[in-house]
Amino acid sequence: KSKRSRANDHEEEEGRTEMSESGTQLFARLEARRCLKDVEPRLFADDGGPDRGEVVEVYGPEGTGKTELLYHLLCRCVLPEAAGGLEVDVVFVDTDYSLDMFRLASVLDSRLNAGGSAGSDDAVLRLCLSRLLVVRCSSSSQLLLTLHFLETTLSSRPRAALLLIDSISAFYWSDRSEGGASVAKQEEKLSRCSELLGRLLRDYRITIFATCHPIRRGSNGPPSSSEADRSHLCRAWQRLVTHRLVCSRQEAQHNPANGDEGSGEQRNWQVFTVHCSSWTGTKGSRVSSFRVTDGGVEDGSESGSSDVWFYQ
Amino acid sequence: MKLSSGMCPGLDENLLRSLRAADIRTVEDLVSSDIEDLAQKCSVSYKALFAIRRVLLAQNTAFPVSGADLYEELLSSTAILSTGNPSLDKLLDSGLYTGEITELTGGPGSGKSQVCFGVAVHIAYQLKQSVIYIDTTGGLTANRLLQMLQTETNNTDEQMEALQRIHTFRLFDVGALLDCLYGLGGGGLHKVCVGGGSVKALIVDSVSAVIAPLLGGKQNEGMSLMIQVAAALKTMAKDFSVAVLVTNHVTRSSSGEVQPGLGVSWSHVPRTRILLERVESGASGRRSATLIKSSRQACLIKEDFDLQWWSRAEGERGGETSGKRKLDETDT
């Protein structure tokens, strides 16, 4: 083909796909993505799970189980329905290089095995992992540009219902130092990211879970002491958040009388508590607790039941 | 990121000037703005501007990878490096994992540097891989390394070979540390791999010595530099499949218990943390190591070990396995 006709073709194609939404794009945008209200009912107040277009912030210092909680939610989303999952696609934005694929694969593996479905073979594991899309960002500018790019990804994947961001506070200090003395400049990049996220939420009706690390050592006291737990991120982000899970850690003695491997030694279980506050729909709060074992997050209530959480 | 001419085809000086007039100076501004609007303001064709936006986005964005592909890649590129000391290996779930940052924390005299020397010697001699050792305290001497090597083998050629695999850098401030890390990341690693064996470990002893003086007070500089060091270390670990080992000091928390230094913002950086302490009773070389953060094992398991392990005389080495212990799969 001659150069001119190729150029014409290219222009025509651009005109078709960019000047107006193509049919597939429109369909992908309007078709309802799966609602994640039931992704983990034990965390949220009755029927208060995150609806489409809502944002859950998972806040807590290091070692309080936030990452394990994310893996738990991730597994719940990508597993096949036979193993208790929702079969939706998940986009994971990793800003501090903390995604541990081996841990994730081992939790998926144990859930698949426990699910009783024909064991877990490699193929099923890879199918689940292929529902996950991982993006790594190293600065808030790159985060902003990547979110713009993700818009095309979301429109080409109508099954994507969950966006996980770990963590949204990773660039806090670099933004602060780049912004110099003006607070507005310091918060500018995160504000822009938040506005863009807001638009993605409205247009594509996804749900967002984001972890946030605190910047100073707060006391591990009652969750109502909001002084230490107040969010330090910009207003634009705080306005988006509709549910807040504050994680903390306390130790509990595991009762050896439960015939635990007959080892006779007391095992200190780390019990993590999550305090959930919601600002939409059913306004309320709830406190729940969990333990982390090889198979992932498990119920940590004193009654000693060891059911894996999301068995429906 | 500032827009400049030549960044992508079609972005020439004229267009740059009209964009600047419309208050568009950076790539982010261009990508976030309404292209139709902008095209009218700058009297450029919509298609041209859109094409430029697309190229800039493709150049600067991070590309999504499928979880399955990422997992495959990690399976084939991750290795576990034994530290040479079975008690430590037990705590670390077989050893130092490449692609991750492991932290050794402890008070003065708790043996952090000795452990680092031992690990470096073990990896250079037994596993025959290159090690980069960044010393910020001045505690590293070639004599000490040679001493440890002499207990492994009497053959001076082998000793020299192993010593050559340990590449040392001596720096004392954070700027030099960042320069060194960026230099290594930008191609320096290949230059360092002379004499066989790719770089599999990076040891920084100690990272708190250069960062702790910058923290505190009202300046944000210190925190930002610390985060930059963290990002550089993580990038090295992940992109080059290297096991990073760093050491940190300890402080006392408000309730009096010992905790690792550098604060809350650093605590997310290492994947695994081990606290070293002197053992009250017992021989002078005894230390206890407690696992305080791990994504693979239950926390707070404790192991006692002997600092002299890496310098045991030849005869004491019983059934120690030698040679490469490279695991291709990381089944726990």
Coordinates of C-alpha atoms in Angstrom, one line a residue, chain B residues 65-330:
Chain B
V65 CA 2.0 -7.7 34.0
S66 CA -0.2 -10.8 34.4
G67 CA 0.1 -12.5 37.8
A68 CA 0.7 -15.8 36.2
D69 CA 3.7 -14.4 34.1
L70 CA 5.1 -12.7 37.2
Y71 CA 4.9 -15.9 39.1
E72 CA 6.6 -17.8 36.4
E73 CA 9.4 -15.3 36.2
L74 CA 9.9 -15.3 40.0
L75 CA 10.0 -19.1 40.1
S76 CA 12.8 -19.2 37.6
S77 CA 14.8 -16.3 38.9
T78 CA 14.6 -16.6 42.7
A79 CA 17.3 -18.3 44.6
I80 CA 17.8 -18.9 48.3
L81 CA 21.3 -18.2 49.6
S82 CA 22.3 -20.0 52.7
T83 CA 24.0 -17.8 55.3
G84 CA 26.4 -20.6 56.2
N85 CA 25.0 -20.9 59.7
P86 CA 22.2 -23.5 60.1
S87 CA 20.5 -21.7 63.1
L88 CA 20.2 -18.5 61.1
D89 CA 19.1 -20.4 58.1
K90 CA 16.3 -22.0 60.1
L91 CA 15.0 -18.5 61.1
L92 CA 15.2 -17.3 57.6
D93 CA 13.4 -20.3 56.2
S94 CA 16.5 -21.7 54.4
G95 CA 18.4 -18.5 53.9
L96 CA 18.4 -15.1 52.2
Y97 CA 15.9 -14.9 49.4
T98 CA 16.9 -13.0 46.3
G99 CA 14.6 -10.2 45.4
E100 CA 14.0 -9.3 49.0
I101 CA 15.5 -7.1 51.7
T102 CA 16.5 -8.8 55.0
E103 CA 17.4 -6.7 58.0
L104 CA 19.7 -7.6 60.9
T105 CA 19.1 -5.3 63.9
G106 CA 20.8 -5.2 67.2
G107 CA 22.6 -3.1 69.7
P108 CA 26.4 -2.4 69.7
G109 CA 28.4 -5.5 70.0
S110 CA 25.6 -7.8 69.1
G111 CA 27.5 -9.2 66.2
K112 CA 25.7 -7.7 63.2
S113 CA 28.9 -7.0 61.3
Q114 CA 30.4 -10.4 62.2
V115 CA 27.3 -12.0 60.8
C116 CA 27.7 -9.9 57.6
F117 CA 31.3 -10.9 57.2
G118 CA 30.4 -14.6 57.7
V119 CA 27.6 -14.4 55.1
A120 CA 29.9 -12.6 52.6
V121 CA 32.6 -15.2 53.0
H122 CA 30.2 -18.1 52.8
I123 CA 28.6 -16.8 49.6
A124 CA 32.0 -15.9 48.0
Y125 CA 33.7 -19.2 48.9
Q126 CA 31.1 -21.9 49.2
L127 CA 28.5 -20.7 46.8
K128 CA 31.0 -19.1 44.5
Q129 CA 28.9 -16.0 43.8
S130 CA 29.9 -12.3 43.9
V131 CA 29.0 -10.2 46.8
I132 CA 28.9 -6.4 47.0
Y133 CA 29.7 -5.2 50.5
I134 CA 29.0 -1.5 51.3
D135 CA 30.6 -0.5 54.5
T136 CA 29.5 2.7 56.1
T137 CA 31.0 2.2 59.6
G138 CA 34.6 1.5 58.7
G139 CA 34.4 -1.9 60.3
L140 CA 35.4 -4.1 57.4
T141 CA 38.9 -5.1 57.1
A142 CA 40.4 -7.5 54.5
N143 CA 42.4 -9.2 57.3
R144 CA 39.2 -10.3 59.0
L145 CA 37.8 -11.7 55.8
L146 CA 41.1 -13.5 55.1
Q147 CA 41.1 -14.9 58.6
M148 CA 37.6 -16.4 58.1
L149 CA 38.6 -17.7 54.7
Q150 CA 41.7 -19.3 56.1
T151 CA 39.6 -21.5 58.3
E152 CA 37.7 -22.7 55.2
T153 CA 40.7 -23.6 53.1
N154 CA 44.5 -23.6 53.2
N155 CA 44.8 -23.1 49.5
T156 CA 45.9 -19.4 49.0
D157 CA 44.7 -19.4 45.4
E158 CA 41.2 -20.3 46.5
Q159 CA 41.4 -17.7 49.2
M160 CA 42.4 -15.0 46.7
E161 CA 39.7 -16.1 44.3
A162 CA 37.0 -15.8 47.0
L163 CA 38.3 -12.5 48.2
Q164 CA 38.1 -11.2 44.7
R165 CA 34.5 -12.0 44.6
I166 CA 33.8 -9.7 47.5
H167 CA 33.6 -6.2 46.1
T168 CA 33.7 -3.5 48.8
F169 CA 32.7 0.1 48.8
R170 CA 33.5 2.3 51.7
L171 CA 31.2 5.4 52.1
F172 CA 30.1 7.5 54.9
D173 CA 27.2 9.7 53.8
V174 CA 23.9 9.2 52.2
G175 CA 24.7 11.0 49.0
A176 CA 27.6 8.7 48.3
L177 CA 25.4 5.7 49.2
L178 CA 22.7 6.8 46.7
D179 CA 25.3 7.5 44.0
C180 CA 26.8 4.0 44.5
L181 CA 23.4 2.3 44.4
Y182 CA 22.3 4.2 41.3
G183 CA 25.7 3.5 39.7
L184 CA 25.3 -0.2 40.4
G185 CA 21.8 -0.2 39.1
G186 CA 22.7 1.6 35.9
G187 CA 25.1 -1.0 34.6
G188 CA 27.8 -1.0 37.3
L189 CA 26.8 -4.5 38.3
H190 CA 28.0 -6.0 35.1
K191 CA 31.4 -4.3 35.4
V192 CA 31.7 -5.8 38.9
C193 CA 31.2 -9.4 37.7
V194 CA 34.8 -10.1 36.8
G195 CA 36.2 -13.4 37.9
G196 CA 33.1 -15.4 37.4
G197 CA 29.9 -15.6 39.3
S198 CA 27.2 -13.0 39.0
V199 CA 26.3 -10.7 41.9
K200 CA 23.8 -12.5 44.1
A201 CA 24.1 -10.5 47.3
L202 CA 24.4 -6.9 48.4
I203 CA 25.2 -6.2 52.0
V204 CA 24.9 -2.7 53.5
D205 CA 26.5 -2.4 56.9
S206 CA 25.0 -0.3 58.3
V207 CA 22.2 1.6 56.6
S208 CA 21.2 3.3 59.8
A209 CA 24.6 4.9 60.3
V210 CA 24.1 7.1 57.3
I211 CA 20.4 7.8 57.7
A212 CA 19.8 8.1 61.4
P213 CA 21.7 11.4 61.7
L214 CA 19.4 12.9 59.1
L215 CA 16.2 12.1 60.9
G216 CA 14.4 14.0 63.6
G217 CA 13.7 17.7 63.7
K218 CA 11.4 19.3 61.3
Q219 CA 13.3 18.6 58.1
N220 CA 11.6 16.4 55.5
E221 CA 14.9 15.9 53.7
G222 CA 15.9 13.1 55.9
M223 CA 12.7 11.1 55.5
S224 CA 12.8 11.6 51.7
L225 CA 16.4 10.5 51.5
M226 CA 15.6 7.4 53.5
I227 CA 12.7 6.6 51.2
Q228 CA 15.0 7.0 48.2
V229 CA 17.6 4.6 49.7
A230 CA 14.8 2.1 50.3
A231 CA 13.5 2.5 46.8
A232 CA 17.0 2.0 45.4
L233 CA 17.6 -1.1 47.4
K234 CA 14.3 -2.6 46.5
T235 CA 14.9 -1.9 42.8
M236 CA 18.3 -3.5 43.0
A237 CA 16.8 -6.5 44.7
K238 CA 13.9 -7.0 42.4
D239 CA 15.4 -6.0 39.0
F240 CA 18.7 -7.8 39.4
S241 CA 17.5 -10.8 41.5
V242 CA 19.9 -10.0 44.4
A243 CA 19.5 -10.8 48.1
V244 CA 19.9 -7.6 50.0
L245 CA 21.1 -7.7 53.7
V246 CA 21.1 -4.5 55.7
T247 CA 21.9 -3.8 59.3
N248 CA 20.2 -1.4 61.6
H249 CA 20.6 -0.2 65.2
V250 CA 18.1 -0.4 68.0
T251 CA 16.2 2.1 70.1
R252 CA 14.0 1.8 73.1
S253 CA 10.2 2.3 72.7
S254 CA 8.1 4.3 75.2
S255 CA 7.3 1.1 77.0
G256 CA 11.0 0.3 77.4
E257 CA 11.3 -2.5 75.0
V258 CA 14.0 -2.8 72.4
Q259 CA 12.9 -2.1 68.8
P260 CA 14.7 -1.6 65.5
G261 CA 15.7 1.9 64.7
L262 CA 14.9 4.3 61.8
G263 CA 11.2 4.5 62.8
V264 CA 7.9 3.5 61.4
S265 CA 8.5 4.5 57.8
W266 CA 11.5 2.2 57.5
S267 CA 9.7 -0.7 59.1
H268 CA 7.9 -1.5 55.9
V269 CA 11.0 -1.8 53.9
P270 CA 12.6 -5.1 54.9
R271 CA 10.6 -8.2 54.2
T272 CA 12.3 -10.1 57.1
R273 CA 13.8 -8.7 60.3
I274 CA 16.0 -10.5 62.8
L275 CA 17.0 -9.1 66.2
L276 CA 20.4 -10.1 67.5
E277 CA 21.2 -10.0 71.2
R278 CA 23.9 -11.1 73.5
V279 CA 23.2 -14.1 75.6
E280 CA 23.7 -13.4 79.3
S281 CA 25.3 -16.6 80.3
G282 CA 27.5 -18.8 78.1
A283 CA 30.6 -18.3 76.0
S284 CA 31.5 -14.9 74.7
G285 CA 30.6 -15.8 71.1
R286 CA 27.0 -16.8 71.9
R287 CA 24.2 -14.7 70.5
S288 CA 20.5 -15.1 70.2
A289 CA 18.6 -14.3 67.1
T290 CA 14.9 -13.6 67.2
L291 CA 12.7 -13.3 64.2
I292 CA 10.6 -10.2 64.6
K293 CA 9.1 -9.8 61.1
S294 CA 8.5 -12.4 58.5
S295 CA 6.0 -13.1 55.8
R296 CA 6.8 -16.8 55.8
Q297 CA 7.1 -18.0 59.4
A298 CA 5.4 -17.4 62.7
C299 CA 7.2 -14.5 64.4
L300 CA 9.2 -14.5 67.6
I301 CA 11.0 -17.8 67.1
K302 CA 14.4 -17.7 68.7
E303 CA 17.6 -19.4 67.9
D304 CA 20.9 -19.3 69.7
F305 CA 24.0 -19.5 67.7
D306 CA 27.7 -19.0 67.9
L307 CA 29.4 -16.0 66.3
Q308 CA 32.5 -18.1 65.9
W309 CA 30.6 -20.4 63.5
W310 CA 32.1 -18.9 60.4
S311 CA 35.6 -19.2 61.8
R312 CA 35.5 -22.8 63.0
A313 CA 38.7 -24.8 62.6
E314 CA 38.8 -27.3 59.7
G315 CA 38.4 -30.3 62.0
E316 CA 35.2 -29.1 63.6
R317 CA 33.3 -29.1 60.3
G318 CA 31.4 -32.3 60.4
G319 CA 28.9 -33.1 57.8
E320 CA 28.6 -29.6 56.4
T321 CA 27.4 -29.6 52.9
S322 CA 29.3 -27.5 50.5
G323 CA 28.9 -26.3 47.0
K324 CA 26.1 -24.4 45.5
R325 CA 22.8 -24.6 47.2
K326 CA 20.8 -22.9 44.7
L327 CA 17.1 -23.7 44.8
D328 CA 15.0 -23.2 41.7
E329 CA 11.7 -23.6 43.4
T330 CA 10.9 -22.2 46.7

